[in-house]
Amino acid sequence: MRFFTFAVAVATAASAASIPQKRSSSCSKKPGNSSSAASAPSATASSVAASSVAASSATVASATAPSATGQTSNASSSGAFEFFGVNESGAEFGTAIPGVYGTDYTWYNTSTYDTWISNGANIFRVNFLMERLTPSGLTGTIDAAYGGNLTQQVNYITSKGAYAMITPHNYGRFNGAIITDTAGFQSWWQQLAKEYATNSKVIFDTNNEYHDMDQSLVVSLNQAAINGIRAAGATTQYITPEGNAYTGAWSWTADNSASNNGATMGSLTDSADKLIYQMHQYLDSDFSGTSATCNNATTLADTLEAATGWLRANKKVGLIGEFGAGINSVCEQAVDGGLAYMQQNSDVWKGALWWAAGPWWGTYIYNAEPPTGTAYSFVQGLAQKYGVKSS
């Protein structure tokens, strides 16, 4: 998600496709306590070597709405999701490259994974920055310290039986410029995927929220990532391609033009046939994830209808990799109803992940960091209701 002021600078595309955009580049949000390392994982984790890697839409049925106190109802769910969890965000923070761990960016408290897993979560989207992983360029070597920290996170999650989705949070950019070197991007992914090729609980996310880019380039970058991952010997894991326009579910098929995600992304191929199309969906008026006010109490289900139809018509499956909403009765009802709708359409929807948790989010409106994050109690209830026990 989001255009944080602390994120890597975003370059304007020279030939961006005229497709719907989810949020304006003027949007910015900062995490709380971003200069404090008090709640960050121990910096001794930097000594972990990178080589330590472990070998047509249905009608929405009414759902019992959660209360405005931040708790979902106790009504049982069908348990149809394959994945339910949260995003972990913080390793992509900061404008300094490579930056200082504990000052410019942070990694994630492993104890919080235990908390989430005990409540039913079985997947974590581990966000990080490409420039810190390979600071010398797309084809550069993996930085031992930063790569070691990523590996420590992945190994901890997967050792608990949960899935680790590794996510370069780069918006299709590297050092602020749109990535146009598809061969270099393929090499970048081949190098990284080789480290995790034998870990069946790893999921590869090609890149977070491509936007304002030529549509054919977005498709080519996704295909390059898929090819690189499979060439690395990672042939059993899922890959989640993301679309242009911030991969918004609400705009996936918008305008029915030849340049939108729905018209182009279905052409991706995978020798392992394990693609899960990742879309994002926020519930505020412009779907930007910048407000605690939701459109109405059915907005999540409503905005997923067209994408649901696309998935089914194209014989694809999808996942909501980011969703978030304010902690109030209207938003909570919209979230609960939307997740129920997804479960009713579980032939095409595999699950969902809340945005976001992480130790530096402070008073952020969607903060789900245990135990005191603004949204934690609500999301904890969602995990208990919609979660999937790890296996």
mmCIF file of C-alpha atoms in Angstrom:
data_model
loop_
_atom_site.group_PDB
_atom_site.id
_atom_site.type_symbol
_atom_site.label_atom_id
_atom_site.label_comp_id
_atom_site.label_asym_id
_atom_site.label_seq_id
_atom_site.Cartn_x
_atom_site.Cartn_y
_atom_site.Cartn_z
ATOM 1 C CA MET A 1 0.000 0.000 0.000
ATOM 2 C CA ARG A 2 0.535 3.684 0.019
ATOM 3 C CA PHE A 3 2.717 6.529 -0.964
ATOM 4 C CA PHE A 4 4.590 7.021 2.281
ATOM 5 C CA THR A 5 6.827 10.042 2.496
ATOM 6 C CA PHE A 6 9.493 7.687 3.801
ATOM 7 C CA ALA A 7 9.303 5.338 0.819
ATOM 8 C CA VAL A 8 11.703 5.281 -2.092
ATOM 9 C CA ALA A 9 10.917 8.216 -4.389
ATOM 10 C CA VAL A 10 8.487 7.371 -7.141
ATOM 11 C CA ALA A 11 9.342 8.344 -10.704
ATOM 12 C CA THR A 12 6.631 9.376 -13.141
ATOM 13 C CA ALA A 13 6.138 6.929 -15.975
ATOM 14 C CA ALA A 14 7.036 8.311 -19.367
ATOM 15 C CA SER A 15 4.244 6.401 -21.049
ATOM 16 C CA ALA A 16 1.793 5.385 -18.324
ATOM 17 C CA ALA A 17 -1.308 3.609 -19.561
ATOM 18 C CA SER A 18 -4.549 5.519 -19.159
ATOM 19 C CA ILE A 19 -6.067 3.168 -16.652
ATOM 20 C CA PRO A 20 -7.912 3.884 -13.403
ATOM 21 C CA GLN A 21 -5.606 4.807 -10.542
ATOM 22 C CA LYS A 22 -6.339 3.867 -6.973
ATOM 23 C CA ARG A 23 -4.649 6.702 -5.139
ATOM 24 C CA SER A 24 -3.013 10.027 -5.764
ATOM 25 C CA SER A 25 0.715 10.585 -5.494
ATOM 26 C CA SER A 26 -0.068 13.356 -3.034
ATOM 27 C CA CYS A 27 -1.105 10.758 -0.478
ATOM 28 C CA SER A 28 1.349 10.266 2.348
ATOM 29 C CA LYS A 29 1.321 8.570 5.701
ATOM 30 C CA LYS A 30 3.999 8.073 8.284
ATOM 31 C CA PRO A 31 4.333 5.330 10.874
ATOM 32 C CA GLY A 32 4.371 6.322 14.485
ATOM 33 C CA ASN A 33 7.594 6.140 16.452
ATOM 34 C CA SER A 34 9.660 5.739 13.286
ATOM 35 C CA SER A 35 12.834 6.964 14.925
ATOM 36 C CA SER A 36 12.689 4.607 17.857
ATOM 37 C CA ALA A 37 14.217 1.153 17.801
ATOM 38 C CA ALA A 38 12.794 0.164 21.162
ATOM 39 C CA SER A 39 10.247 -2.296 19.809
ATOM 40 C CA ALA A 40 12.281 -3.532 16.871
ATOM 41 C CA PRO A 41 13.754 -7.023 16.739
ATOM 42 C CA SER A 42 17.252 -7.257 18.090
ATOM 43 C CA ALA A 43 19.858 -5.880 15.711
ATOM 44 C CA THR A 44 21.900 -9.008 16.347
ATOM 45 C CA ALA A 45 19.661 -10.584 13.731
ATOM 46 C CA SER A 46 21.806 -8.786 11.164
ATOM 47 C CA SER A 47 24.459 -11.410 11.719
ATOM 48 C CA VAL A 48 22.251 -14.118 10.252
ATOM 49 C CA ALA A 49 23.817 -15.126 6.944
ATOM 50 C CA ALA A 50 21.727 -15.014 3.803
ATOM 51 C CA SER A 51 22.810 -18.557 3.065
ATOM 52 C CA SER A 52 20.929 -19.863 6.098
ATOM 53 C CA VAL A 53 17.707 -20.278 4.164
ATOM 54 C CA ALA A 54 15.657 -23.310 5.116
ATOM 55 C CA ALA A 55 16.151 -26.081 2.840
ATOM 56 C CA SER A 56 -20.423 -13.561 -12.252
ATOM 57 C CA SER A 57 -20.870 -12.901 -8.804
ATOM 58 C CA ALA A 58 -23.002 -14.587 -6.204
ATOM 59 C CA THR A 59 -25.471 -12.607 -4.123
ATOM 60 C CA VAL A 60 -24.048 -11.578 -0.818
ATOM 61 C CA ALA A 61 -25.689 -13.442 2.012
ATOM 62 C CA SER A 62 -26.206 -11.477 5.172
ATOM 63 C CA ALA A 63 -23.462 -11.888 7.735
ATOM 64 C CA THR A 64 -23.609 -11.052 11.391
ATOM 65 C CA ALA A 65 -21.887 -7.719 11.724
ATOM 66 C CA PRO A 66 -19.060 -7.102 14.170
ATOM 67 C CA SER A 67 -19.609 -4.630 16.934
ATOM 68 C CA ALA A 68 -18.205 -1.116 16.975
ATOM 69 C CA THR A 69 -15.986 -2.076 19.895
ATOM 70 C CA GLY A 70 -13.528 -3.695 17.508
ATOM 71 C CA GLN A 71 -14.676 -7.285 17.923
ATOM 72 C CA THR A 72 -16.264 -9.510 15.309
ATOM 73 C CA SER A 73 -19.327 -11.556 16.110
ATOM 74 C CA ASN A 74 -19.067 -15.084 17.434
ATOM 75 C CA ALA A 75 -20.965 -16.497 14.455
ATOM 76 C CA SER A 76 -19.143 -19.416 12.911
ATOM 77 C CA SER A 77 -17.770 -19.260 9.370
ATOM 78 C CA SER A 78 -17.408 -21.915 6.726
ATOM 79 C CA GLY A 79 -13.612 -22.094 7.098
ATOM 80 C CA ALA A 80 -13.313 -22.011 3.306
ATOM 81 C CA PHE A 81 -10.215 -19.796 3.075
ATOM 82 C CA GLU A 82 -6.873 -21.377 2.293
ATOM 83 C CA PHE A 83 -5.061 -18.290 3.623
ATOM 84 C CA PHE A 84 -5.828 -15.625 6.198
ATOM 85 C CA GLY A 85 -3.307 -13.318 7.814
ATOM 86 C CA VAL A 86 -1.675 -9.919 8.023
ATOM 87 C CA ASN A 87 0.973 -7.795 6.370
ATOM 88 C CA GLU A 88 4.172 -7.105 8.283
ATOM 89 C CA SER A 89 5.500 -3.685 7.326
ATOM 90 C CA GLY A 90 8.597 -1.785 8.448
ATOM 91 C CA ALA A 91 11.604 -3.178 6.594
ATOM 92 C CA GLU A 92 10.640 -0.968 3.634
ATOM 93 C CA PHE A 93 10.492 2.214 5.741
ATOM 94 C CA GLY A 94 12.910 5.109 5.351
ATOM 95 C CA THR A 95 14.393 7.124 2.514
ATOM 96 C CA ALA A 96 18.004 6.311 3.410
ATOM 97 C CA ILE A 97 19.487 3.549 1.276
ATOM 98 C CA PRO A 98 20.738 1.230 2.560
ATOM 99 C CA GLY A 99 19.812 2.896 5.853
ATOM 100 C CA VAL A 100 20.438 1.804 9.409
ATOM 101 C CA TYR A 101 18.496 -1.068 10.960
ATOM 102 C CA GLY A 102 16.655 0.169 14.033
ATOM 103 C CA THR A 103 16.880 3.812 12.918
ATOM 104 C CA ASP A 104 15.636 4.039 9.328
ATOM 105 C CA TYR A 105 13.758 0.778 9.166
ATOM 106 C CA THR A 106 12.884 -2.217 11.304
ATOM 107 C CA TRP A 107 12.157 -5.915 11.066
ATOM 108 C CA TYR A 108 9.359 -7.747 12.828
ATOM 109 C CA ASN A 109 8.945 -9.126 16.332
ATOM 110 C CA THR A 110 8.783 -12.881 15.884
ATOM 111 C CA SER A 111 6.660 -13.276 19.002
ATOM 112 C CA THR A 112 3.806 -11.524 17.198
ATOM 113 C CA TYR A 113 3.731 -14.340 14.646
ATOM 114 C CA ASP A 114 2.985 -16.732 17.493
ATOM 115 C CA THR A 115 0.177 -14.460 18.655
ATOM 116 C CA TRP A 116 -1.392 -14.325 15.217
ATOM 117 C CA ILE A 117 -1.009 -18.053 14.566
ATOM 118 C CA SER A 118 -2.689 -18.857 17.879
ATOM 119 C CA ASN A 119 -5.662 -16.793 16.707
ATOM 120 C CA GLY A 120 -5.986 -18.526 13.329
ATOM 121 C CA ALA A 121 -3.673 -16.638 10.965
ATOM 122 C CA ASN A 122 -1.614 -18.844 8.672
ATOM 123 C CA ILE A 123 0.074 -16.375 6.310
ATOM 124 C CA PHE A 124 2.249 -13.279 6.686
ATOM 125 C CA ARG A 125 3.163 -10.902 3.869
ATOM 126 C CA VAL A 126 6.728 -9.906 4.704
ATOM 127 C CA ASN A 127 7.424 -6.517 3.128
ATOM 128 C CA PHE A 128 10.969 -5.368 2.367
ATOM 129 C CA LEU A 129 12.873 -3.135 -0.060
ATOM 130 C CA MET A 130 14.699 -4.349 -3.166
ATOM 131 C CA GLU A 131 17.391 -1.673 -2.902
ATOM 132 C CA ARG A 132 18.403 -2.889 0.539
ATOM 133 C CA LEU A 133 18.474 -6.519 -0.525
ATOM 134 C CA THR A 134 20.687 -5.938 -3.586
ATOM 135 C CA PRO A 135 22.152 -2.444 -3.041
ATOM 136 C CA SER A 136 24.496 -2.593 -6.046
ATOM 137 C CA GLY A 137 21.646 -3.059 -8.518
ATOM 138 C CA LEU A 138 19.124 -5.506 -9.935
ATOM 139 C CA THR A 139 21.827 -8.022 -10.772
ATOM 140 C CA GLY A 140 23.901 -7.321 -7.654
ATOM 141 C CA THR A 141 24.531 -9.807 -4.878
ATOM 142 C CA ILE A 142 22.273 -10.159 -1.864
ATOM 143 C CA ASP A 143 23.376 -8.110 1.140
ATOM 144 C CA ALA A 144 24.290 -10.608 3.854
ATOM 145 C CA ALA A 145 22.832 -8.633 6.760
ATOM 146 C CA TYR A 146 19.543 -7.515 5.200
ATOM 147 C CA GLY A 147 19.112 -10.820 3.407
ATOM 148 C CA GLY A 148 19.879 -12.624 6.636
ATOM 149 C CA ASN A 149 17.185 -10.663 8.444
ATOM 150 C CA LEU A 150 14.667 -11.573 5.737
ATOM 151 C CA THR A 151 15.664 -15.221 5.982
ATOM 152 C CA GLN A 152 15.327 -15.175 9.771
ATOM 153 C CA GLN A 153 11.746 -13.926 9.399
ATOM 154 C CA VAL A 154 10.889 -16.473 6.714
ATOM 155 C CA ASN A 155 12.411 -19.368 8.630
ATOM 156 C CA TYR A 156 10.590 -18.461 11.831
ATOM 157 C CA ILE A 157 7.206 -18.185 10.122
ATOM 158 C CA THR A 158 7.530 -21.370 8.125
ATOM 159 C CA SER A 159 8.927 -23.343 11.055
ATOM 160 C CA LYS A 160 5.573 -22.657 12.741
ATOM 161 C CA GLY A 161 3.718 -24.186 9.797
ATOM 162 C CA ALA A 162 2.540 -20.836 8.421
ATOM 163 C CA TYR A 163 3.205 -19.311 5.010
ATOM 164 C CA ALA A 164 5.674 -16.478 4.403
ATOM 165 C CA MET A 165 4.870 -14.313 1.397
ATOM 166 C CA ILE A 166 8.033 -12.435 0.478
ATOM 167 C CA THR A 167 7.105 -9.054 -0.974
ATOM 168 C CA PRO A 168 9.426 -6.443 -2.486
ATOM 169 C CA HIS A 169 7.479 -3.296 -1.594
ATOM 170 C CA ASN A 170 8.702 -1.288 -4.580
ATOM 171 C CA TYR A 171 5.749 -0.297 -6.786
ATOM 172 C CA GLY A 172 7.605 -1.571 -9.856
ATOM 173 C CA ARG A 173 10.506 0.821 -9.171
ATOM 174 C CA PHE A 174 14.179 0.489 -8.254
ATOM 175 C CA ASN A 175 16.018 3.510 -6.839
ATOM 176 C CA GLY A 176 12.983 5.605 -7.722
ATOM 177 C CA ALA A 177 12.901 4.707 -11.428
ATOM 178 C CA ILE A 178 10.419 2.419 -13.154
ATOM 179 C CA ILE A 179 11.993 -0.971 -13.785
ATOM 180 C CA THR A 180 12.260 -1.491 -17.539
ATOM 181 C CA ASP A 181 15.004 -4.124 -17.530
ATOM 182 C CA THR A 182 12.884 -7.267 -17.619
ATOM 183 C CA ALA A 183 15.950 -9.496 -17.963
ATOM 184 C CA GLY A 184 17.501 -7.883 -14.893
ATOM 185 C CA PHE A 185 14.229 -8.271 -12.994
ATOM 186 C CA GLN A 186 14.134 -11.946 -13.922
ATOM 187 C CA SER A 187 17.720 -12.360 -12.693
ATOM 188 C CA TRP A 188 16.879 -10.544 -9.447
ATOM 189 C CA TRP A 189 14.046 -12.969 -8.775
ATOM 190 C CA GLN A 190 16.039 -16.008 -9.826
ATOM 191 C CA GLN A 191 18.773 -15.155 -7.335
ATOM 192 C CA LEU A 192 16.328 -14.586 -4.476
ATOM 193 C CA ALA A 193 14.076 -17.546 -5.232
ATOM 194 C CA LYS A 194 17.067 -19.874 -5.286
ATOM 195 C CA GLU A 195 17.529 -19.150 -1.583
ATOM 196 C CA TYR A 196 14.007 -20.396 -0.807
ATOM 197 C CA ALA A 197 13.581 -23.048 -3.509
ATOM 198 C CA THR A 198 13.172 -25.930 -1.065
ATOM 199 C CA ASN A 199 10.858 -24.175 1.396
ATOM 200 C CA SER A 200 7.336 -25.203 0.429
ATOM 201 C CA LYS A 201 5.781 -22.617 2.763
ATOM 202 C CA VAL A 202 7.234 -19.630 0.874
ATOM 203 C CA ILE A 203 5.014 -17.655 -1.503
ATOM 204 C CA PHE A 204 6.560 -15.222 -3.992
ATOM 205 C CA ASP A 205 4.880 -11.832 -4.576
ATOM 206 C CA THR A 206 6.315 -10.333 -7.777
ATOM 207 C CA ASN A 207 6.173 -6.687 -6.563
ATOM 208 C CA ASN A 208 3.925 -4.496 -4.488
ATOM 209 C CA GLU A 209 1.436 -2.322 -6.390
ATOM 210 C CA TYR A 210 2.748 -1.511 -9.841
ATOM 211 C CA HIS A 211 1.209 1.803 -10.842
ATOM 212 C CA ASP A 212 1.295 4.525 -13.521
ATOM 213 C CA MET A 213 3.199 2.205 -15.826
ATOM 214 C CA ASP A 214 2.741 0.990 -19.372
ATOM 215 C CA GLN A 215 0.411 -1.980 -19.073
ATOM 216 C CA SER A 216 2.472 -4.228 -21.317
ATOM 217 C CA LEU A 217 5.517 -3.560 -19.134
ATOM 218 C CA VAL A 218 3.617 -4.611 -16.010
ATOM 219 C CA VAL A 219 2.633 -7.880 -17.683
ATOM 220 C CA SER A 220 6.215 -8.428 -18.900
ATOM 221 C CA LEU A 221 7.685 -7.800 -15.445
ATOM 222 C CA ASN A 222 5.266 -10.258 -13.879
ATOM 223 C CA GLN A 223 6.142 -12.866 -16.484
ATOM 224 C CA ALA A 224 9.857 -12.249 -15.971
ATOM 225 C CA ALA A 225 9.448 -12.769 -12.221
ATOM 226 C CA ILE A 226 7.546 -16.010 -12.772
ATOM 227 C CA ASN A 227 10.194 -17.270 -15.193
ATOM 228 C CA GLY A 228 13.039 -16.352 -12.856
ATOM 229 C CA ILE A 229 11.444 -18.018 -9.851
ATOM 230 C CA ARG A 230 10.810 -21.270 -11.704
ATOM 231 C CA ALA A 231 14.310 -21.210 -13.242
ATOM 232 C CA ALA A 232 15.702 -21.058 -9.700
ATOM 233 C CA GLY A 233 14.211 -24.470 -8.970
ATOM 234 C CA ALA A 234 11.329 -23.069 -6.925
ATOM 235 C CA THR A 235 8.720 -25.160 -8.701
ATOM 236 C CA THR A 236 6.276 -26.087 -5.955
ATOM 237 C CA GLN A 237 5.434 -22.716 -4.404
ATOM 238 C CA TYR A 238 2.676 -20.270 -5.239
ATOM 239 C CA ILE A 239 3.445 -16.996 -7.027
ATOM 240 C CA THR A 240 1.173 -13.955 -6.737
ATOM 241 C CA PRO A 241 1.355 -11.605 -9.730
ATOM 242 C CA GLU A 242 0.097 -8.066 -9.113
ATOM 243 C CA GLY A 243 -1.527 -5.703 -11.599
ATOM 244 C CA ASN A 244 -1.137 -2.059 -12.572
ATOM 245 C CA ALA A 245 -3.167 0.742 -10.935
ATOM 246 C CA TYR A 246 -2.112 -0.429 -7.460
ATOM 247 C CA THR A 247 -3.570 -3.865 -8.306
ATOM 248 C CA GLY A 248 -6.993 -2.625 -7.180
ATOM 249 C CA ALA A 249 -9.790 -5.176 -7.223
ATOM 250 C CA TRP A 250 -12.332 -2.402 -7.797
ATOM 251 C CA SER A 251 -10.638 -1.317 -11.057
ATOM 252 C CA TRP A 252 -9.398 -4.692 -12.328
ATOM 253 C CA THR A 253 -11.902 -4.768 -15.192
ATOM 254 C CA ALA A 254 -12.779 -1.038 -15.281
ATOM 255 C CA ASP A 255 -13.760 0.446 -18.643
ATOM 256 C CA ASN A 256 -13.218 -2.894 -20.383
ATOM 257 C CA SER A 257 -10.351 -1.279 -22.270
ATOM 258 C CA ALA A 258 -7.483 -3.148 -23.884
ATOM 259 C CA SER A 259 -5.034 -1.718 -21.366
ATOM 260 C CA ASN A 260 -6.523 -2.698 -18.023
ATOM 261 C CA ASN A 261 -5.522 -5.591 -15.806
ATOM 262 C CA GLY A 262 -8.512 -7.705 -16.702
ATOM 263 C CA ALA A 263 -7.737 -7.503 -20.413
ATOM 264 C CA THR A 264 -4.039 -8.330 -20.095
ATOM 265 C CA MET A 265 -3.032 -10.109 -16.900
ATOM 266 C CA GLY A 266 -4.778 -13.347 -17.794
ATOM 267 C CA SER A 267 -2.104 -13.991 -20.410
ATOM 268 C CA LEU A 268 0.521 -14.856 -17.776
ATOM 269 C CA THR A 269 1.825 -18.405 -17.919
ATOM 270 C CA ASP A 270 3.396 -20.588 -15.256
ATOM 271 C CA SER A 271 5.003 -23.956 -15.874
ATOM 272 C CA ALA A 272 3.924 -25.035 -12.389
ATOM 273 C CA ASP A 273 0.370 -23.698 -12.786
ATOM 274 C CA LYS A 274 0.428 -22.153 -9.308
ATOM 275 C CA LEU A 275 -0.479 -18.503 -9.853
ATOM 276 C CA ILE A 276 -2.757 -16.681 -7.414
ATOM 277 C CA TYR A 277 -3.711 -13.233 -8.685
ATOM 278 C CA GLN A 278 -3.164 -10.711 -5.916
ATOM 279 C CA MET A 279 -5.493 -7.728 -5.661
ATOM 280 C CA HIS A 280 -5.822 -5.008 -3.014
ATOM 281 C CA GLN A 281 -8.982 -3.360 -1.768
ATOM 282 C CA TYR A 282 -9.611 -0.550 0.706
ATOM 283 C CA LEU A 283 -13.020 0.628 1.781
ATOM 284 C CA ASP A 284 -12.782 4.431 1.850
ATOM 285 C CA SER A 285 -14.359 6.677 -0.796
ATOM 286 C CA ASP A 286 -11.426 6.661 -3.242
ATOM 287 C CA PHE A 287 -10.183 3.176 -2.273
ATOM 288 C CA SER A 288 -6.839 4.702 -1.242
ATOM 289 C CA GLY A 289 -6.626 3.345 2.296
ATOM 290 C CA THR A 290 -6.159 6.813 3.752
ATOM 291 C CA SER A 291 -9.398 7.272 5.702
ATOM 292 C CA ALA A 292 -11.243 5.550 8.534
ATOM 293 C CA THR A 293 -14.585 6.321 6.857
ATOM 294 C CA CYS A 294 -16.112 3.645 4.634
ATOM 295 C CA ASN A 295 -18.499 4.144 1.738
ATOM 296 C CA ASN A 296 -21.224 1.962 3.204
ATOM 297 C CA ALA A 297 -21.748 -1.325 5.011
ATOM 298 C CA THR A 298 -21.564 -3.452 1.842
ATOM 299 C CA THR A 299 -18.704 -1.729 0.044
ATOM 300 C CA LEU A 300 -16.162 -4.562 0.219
ATOM 301 C CA ALA A 301 -18.501 -7.163 -1.219
ATOM 302 C CA ASP A 302 -19.774 -4.697 -3.821
ATOM 303 C CA THR A 303 -16.309 -3.779 -5.066
ATOM 304 C CA LEU A 304 -15.256 -7.418 -5.385
ATOM 305 C CA GLU A 305 -18.100 -8.483 -7.666
ATOM 306 C CA ALA A 306 -16.472 -7.633 -11.009
ATOM 307 C CA ALA A 307 -13.130 -9.153 -10.006
ATOM 308 C CA THR A 308 -14.917 -12.290 -8.829
ATOM 309 C CA GLY A 309 -16.562 -12.588 -12.211
ATOM 310 C CA TRP A 310 -13.231 -12.104 -13.996
ATOM 311 C CA LEU A 311 -11.507 -14.790 -11.956
ATOM 312 C CA ARG A 312 -14.255 -17.283 -12.584
ATOM 313 C CA ALA A 313 -14.644 -16.512 -16.303
ATOM 314 C CA ASN A 314 -10.898 -16.811 -16.824
ATOM 315 C CA LYS A 315 -10.493 -19.907 -14.631
ATOM 316 C CA LYS A 316 -8.115 -18.080 -12.293
ATOM 317 C CA VAL A 317 -7.880 -17.804 -8.518
ATOM 318 C CA GLY A 318 -7.192 -14.702 -6.487
ATOM 319 C CA LEU A 319 -6.267 -13.368 -3.082
ATOM 320 C CA ILE A 320 -6.729 -9.973 -1.423
ATOM 321 C CA GLY A 321 -3.167 -9.187 -0.384
ATOM 322 C CA GLU A 322 -4.102 -5.927 1.337
ATOM 323 C CA PHE A 323 -7.351 -4.736 2.831
ATOM 324 C CA GLY A 324 -8.042 -2.302 5.624
ATOM 325 C CA ALA A 325 -10.799 -0.157 7.066
ATOM 326 C CA GLY A 326 -11.578 2.096 9.992
ATOM 327 C CA ILE A 327 -12.570 0.747 13.369
ATOM 328 C CA ASN A 328 -16.219 1.764 13.446
ATOM 329 C CA SER A 329 -19.528 -0.033 13.003
ATOM 330 C CA VAL A 330 -20.018 0.703 9.295
ATOM 331 C CA CYS A 331 -16.508 -0.351 8.303
ATOM 332 C CA GLU A 332 -16.531 -3.417 10.514
ATOM 333 C CA GLN A 333 -19.819 -4.575 9.008
ATOM 334 C CA ALA A 334 -18.415 -3.978 5.505
ATOM 335 C CA VAL A 335 -15.291 -6.017 6.250
ATOM 336 C CA ASP A 336 -17.204 -8.880 7.811
ATOM 337 C CA GLY A 337 -19.705 -8.982 4.958
ATOM 338 C CA GLY A 338 -16.963 -8.789 2.356
ATOM 339 C CA LEU A 339 -15.012 -11.671 3.841
ATOM 340 C CA ALA A 340 -18.233 -13.704 4.044
ATOM 341 C CA TYR A 341 -18.820 -12.930 0.365
ATOM 342 C CA MET A 342 -15.325 -14.140 -0.478
ATOM 343 C CA GLN A 343 -15.927 -17.373 1.377
ATOM 344 C CA GLN A 344 -19.156 -17.873 -0.545
ATOM 345 C CA ASN A 345 -16.983 -17.590 -3.657
ATOM 346 C CA SER A 346 -14.075 -19.625 -2.368
ATOM 347 C CA ASP A 347 -13.745 -21.417 -5.697
ATOM 348 C CA VAL A 348 -11.933 -18.265 -6.876
ATOM 349 C CA TRP A 349 -10.925 -16.432 -3.674
ATOM 350 C CA LYS A 350 -8.191 -18.118 -1.628
ATOM 351 C CA GLY A 351 -7.983 -15.663 1.252
ATOM 352 C CA ALA A 352 -7.095 -12.196 2.496
ATOM 353 C CA LEU A 353 -4.451 -10.285 4.480
ATOM 354 C CA TRP A 354 -5.019 -7.164 6.582
ATOM 355 C CA TRP A 355 -2.825 -4.099 6.118
ATOM 356 C CA ALA A 356 -0.904 -3.797 8.389
ATOM 357 C CA ALA A 357 1.077 -4.855 11.438
ATOM 358 C CA GLY A 358 4.612 -3.949 12.432
ATOM 359 C CA PRO A 359 6.335 -2.476 15.494
ATOM 360 C CA TRP A 360 6.553 1.148 14.275
ATOM 361 C CA TRP A 361 2.965 1.903 13.253
ATOM 362 C CA GLY A 362 1.985 3.813 16.395
ATOM 363 C CA THR A 363 -1.443 5.462 16.082
ATOM 364 C CA TYR A 364 -1.963 4.552 12.411
ATOM 365 C CA ILE A 365 -5.684 3.971 11.761
ATOM 366 C CA TYR A 366 -5.258 0.384 10.512
ATOM 367 C CA ASN A 367 -2.487 -0.642 12.928
ATOM 368 C CA ALA A 368 -2.968 -4.301 13.849
ATOM 369 C CA GLU A 369 0.238 -4.826 15.817
ATOM 370 C CA PRO A 370 -0.425 -6.907 18.946
ATOM 371 C CA PRO A 371 -1.458 -6.185 21.580
ATOM 372 C CA THR A 372 -2.397 -2.493 21.472
ATOM 373 C CA GLY A 373 -2.625 -1.507 17.787
ATOM 374 C CA THR A 374 -5.697 0.528 16.888
ATOM 375 C CA ALA A 375 -7.162 -2.300 14.817
ATOM 376 C CA TYR A 376 -5.667 -5.263 16.643
ATOM 377 C CA SER A 377 -8.739 -6.426 18.571
ATOM 378 C CA PHE A 378 -10.908 -6.258 15.480
ATOM 379 C CA VAL A 379 -8.435 -8.091 13.257
ATOM 380 C CA GLN A 380 -7.815 -10.645 16.001
ATOM 381 C CA GLY A 381 -11.541 -11.406 15.879
ATOM 382 C CA LEU A 382 -11.392 -11.717 12.096
ATOM 383 C CA ALA A 383 -8.532 -14.198 12.389
ATOM 384 C CA GLN A 384 -10.471 -16.237 14.905
ATOM 385 C CA LYS A 385 -13.532 -16.270 12.663
ATOM 386 C CA TYR A 386 -12.008 -16.560 9.186
ATOM 387 C CA GLY A 387 -8.566 -17.951 9.928
ATOM 388 C CA VAL A 388 -7.061 -21.272 8.950
ATOM 389 C CA LYS A 389 -5.051 -23.288 11.412
ATOM 390 C CA SER A 390 -1.521 -23.938 10.217
ATOM 391 C CA SER A 391 -0.557 -27.410 9.111
#
